[in-house]
Tab-separated table of C-alpha atoms in Angstrom:
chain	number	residue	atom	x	y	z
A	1	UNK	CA	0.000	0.000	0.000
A	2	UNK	CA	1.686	3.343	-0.922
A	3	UNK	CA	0.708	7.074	0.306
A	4	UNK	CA	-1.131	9.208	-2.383
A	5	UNK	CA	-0.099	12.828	-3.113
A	6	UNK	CA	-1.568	15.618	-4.448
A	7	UNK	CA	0.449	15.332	-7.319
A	8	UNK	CA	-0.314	11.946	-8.151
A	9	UNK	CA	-2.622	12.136	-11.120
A	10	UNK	CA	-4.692	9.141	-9.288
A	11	UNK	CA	-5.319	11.458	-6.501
A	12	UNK	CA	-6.761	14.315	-8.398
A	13	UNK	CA	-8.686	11.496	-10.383
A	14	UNK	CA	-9.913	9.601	-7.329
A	15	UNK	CA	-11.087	12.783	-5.579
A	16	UNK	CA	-13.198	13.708	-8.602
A	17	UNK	CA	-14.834	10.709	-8.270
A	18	UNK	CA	-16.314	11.532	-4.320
A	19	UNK	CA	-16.995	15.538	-5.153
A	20	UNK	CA	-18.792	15.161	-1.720
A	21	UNK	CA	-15.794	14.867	0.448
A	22	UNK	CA	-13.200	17.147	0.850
A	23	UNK	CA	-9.734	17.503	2.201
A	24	UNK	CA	-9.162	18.064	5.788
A	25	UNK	CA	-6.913	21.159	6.596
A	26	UNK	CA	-4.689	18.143	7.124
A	27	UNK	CA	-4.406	17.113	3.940
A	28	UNK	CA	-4.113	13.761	4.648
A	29	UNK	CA	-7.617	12.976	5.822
A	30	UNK	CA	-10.874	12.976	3.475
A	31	UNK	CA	-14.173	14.481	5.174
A	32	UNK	CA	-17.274	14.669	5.077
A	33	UNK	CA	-20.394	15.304	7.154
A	34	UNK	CA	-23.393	13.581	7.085
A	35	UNK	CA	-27.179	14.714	8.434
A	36	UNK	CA	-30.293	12.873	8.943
A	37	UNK	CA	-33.721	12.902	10.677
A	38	UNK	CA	-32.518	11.661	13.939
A	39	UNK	CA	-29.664	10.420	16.437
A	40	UNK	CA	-30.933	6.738	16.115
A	41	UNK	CA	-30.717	7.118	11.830
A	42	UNK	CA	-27.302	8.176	12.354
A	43	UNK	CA	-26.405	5.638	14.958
A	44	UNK	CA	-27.501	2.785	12.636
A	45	UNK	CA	-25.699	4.284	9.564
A	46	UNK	CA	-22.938	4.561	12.071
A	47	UNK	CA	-23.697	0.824	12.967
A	48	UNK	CA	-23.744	-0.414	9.416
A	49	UNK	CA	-20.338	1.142	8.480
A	50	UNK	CA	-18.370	-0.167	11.410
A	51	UNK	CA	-19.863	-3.686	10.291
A	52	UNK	CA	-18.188	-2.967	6.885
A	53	UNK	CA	-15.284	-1.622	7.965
A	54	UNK	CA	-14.442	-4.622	10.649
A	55	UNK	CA	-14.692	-6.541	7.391
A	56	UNK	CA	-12.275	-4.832	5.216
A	57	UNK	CA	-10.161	-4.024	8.381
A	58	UNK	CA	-10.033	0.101	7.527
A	59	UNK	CA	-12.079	1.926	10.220
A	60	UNK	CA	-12.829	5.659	9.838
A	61	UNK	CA	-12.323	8.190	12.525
A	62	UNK	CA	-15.689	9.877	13.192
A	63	UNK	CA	-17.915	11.689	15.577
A	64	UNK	CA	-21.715	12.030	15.974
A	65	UNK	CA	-23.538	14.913	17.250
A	66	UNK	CA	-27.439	14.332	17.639
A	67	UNK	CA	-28.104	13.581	14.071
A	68	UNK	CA	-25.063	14.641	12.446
A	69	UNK	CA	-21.441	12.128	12.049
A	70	UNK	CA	-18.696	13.459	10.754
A	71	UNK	CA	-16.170	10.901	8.701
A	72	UNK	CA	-12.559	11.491	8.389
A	73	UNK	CA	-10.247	8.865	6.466
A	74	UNK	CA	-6.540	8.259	6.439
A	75	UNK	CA	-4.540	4.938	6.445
A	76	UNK	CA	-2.019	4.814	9.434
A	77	UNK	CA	-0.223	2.761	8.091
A	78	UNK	CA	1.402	4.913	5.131
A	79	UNK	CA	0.765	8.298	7.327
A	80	UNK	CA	-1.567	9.731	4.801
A	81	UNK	CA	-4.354	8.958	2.147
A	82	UNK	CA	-4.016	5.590	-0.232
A	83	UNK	CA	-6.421	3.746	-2.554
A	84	UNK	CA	-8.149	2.218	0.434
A	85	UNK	CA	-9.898	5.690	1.720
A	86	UNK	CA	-11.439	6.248	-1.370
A	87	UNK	CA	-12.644	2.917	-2.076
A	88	UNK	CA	-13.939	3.191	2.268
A	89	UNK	CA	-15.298	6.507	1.025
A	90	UNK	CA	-17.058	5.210	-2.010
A	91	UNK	CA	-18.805	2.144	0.375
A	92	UNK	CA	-20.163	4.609	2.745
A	93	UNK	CA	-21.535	7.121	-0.077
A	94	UNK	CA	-23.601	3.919	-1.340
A	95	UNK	CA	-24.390	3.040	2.335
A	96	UNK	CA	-25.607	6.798	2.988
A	97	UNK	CA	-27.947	6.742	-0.393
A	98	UNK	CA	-29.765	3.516	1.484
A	99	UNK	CA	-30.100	5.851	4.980
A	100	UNK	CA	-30.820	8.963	2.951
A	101	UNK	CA	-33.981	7.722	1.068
A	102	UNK	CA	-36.074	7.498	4.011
């Protein structure tokens, strides 16, 4: 697994692809916030990405205020961004659409 730069063209490419999230003012974290009706909504989209990520073994740092959780991703292991926090990211934009709708 190898640290991604800004000036890697996969970088530039792989952020286009998740326009949602954004780069921390660390630039070695992705973020991105996500709202819905209630604390137990967010809780259980909460619940259903720490299932996924057990399985993949990549966890996310987050918080959760009320109904809001806030994601930030970064592997450890390489001290920065690689491949595996956008593919992480991409899993939990497809888990939010299922939360989102309703």
């Amino acid at each position: 697994m190898i640290k991604l730069t800004q000036s890697d063209s996969s970088f530039n490419e792989y952020l286009k692809r998740r326009p949602l999230w954004t780069l921390a003012s660390d630039p070695d974290q992705l973020v991105r916030e996500f709202a819905f009706k209630d604390f137990v909504t967010a809780f259980s989209f909460m619940t259903s990405i720490a299932l996924l990520a057990e399985q993949i073994n990549h966890h996310p740092d987050w918080s959760n205020v009320y109904n809001k959780v806030t994601i930030k991703l970064s592997t450890h292991d390489v001290g920065g961004l690689s491949e595996r926090d956008f593919e992480l990211a991409k899993l939990i934009d497809n888990i939010y659409l299922n939360f989102s709708n309703d």
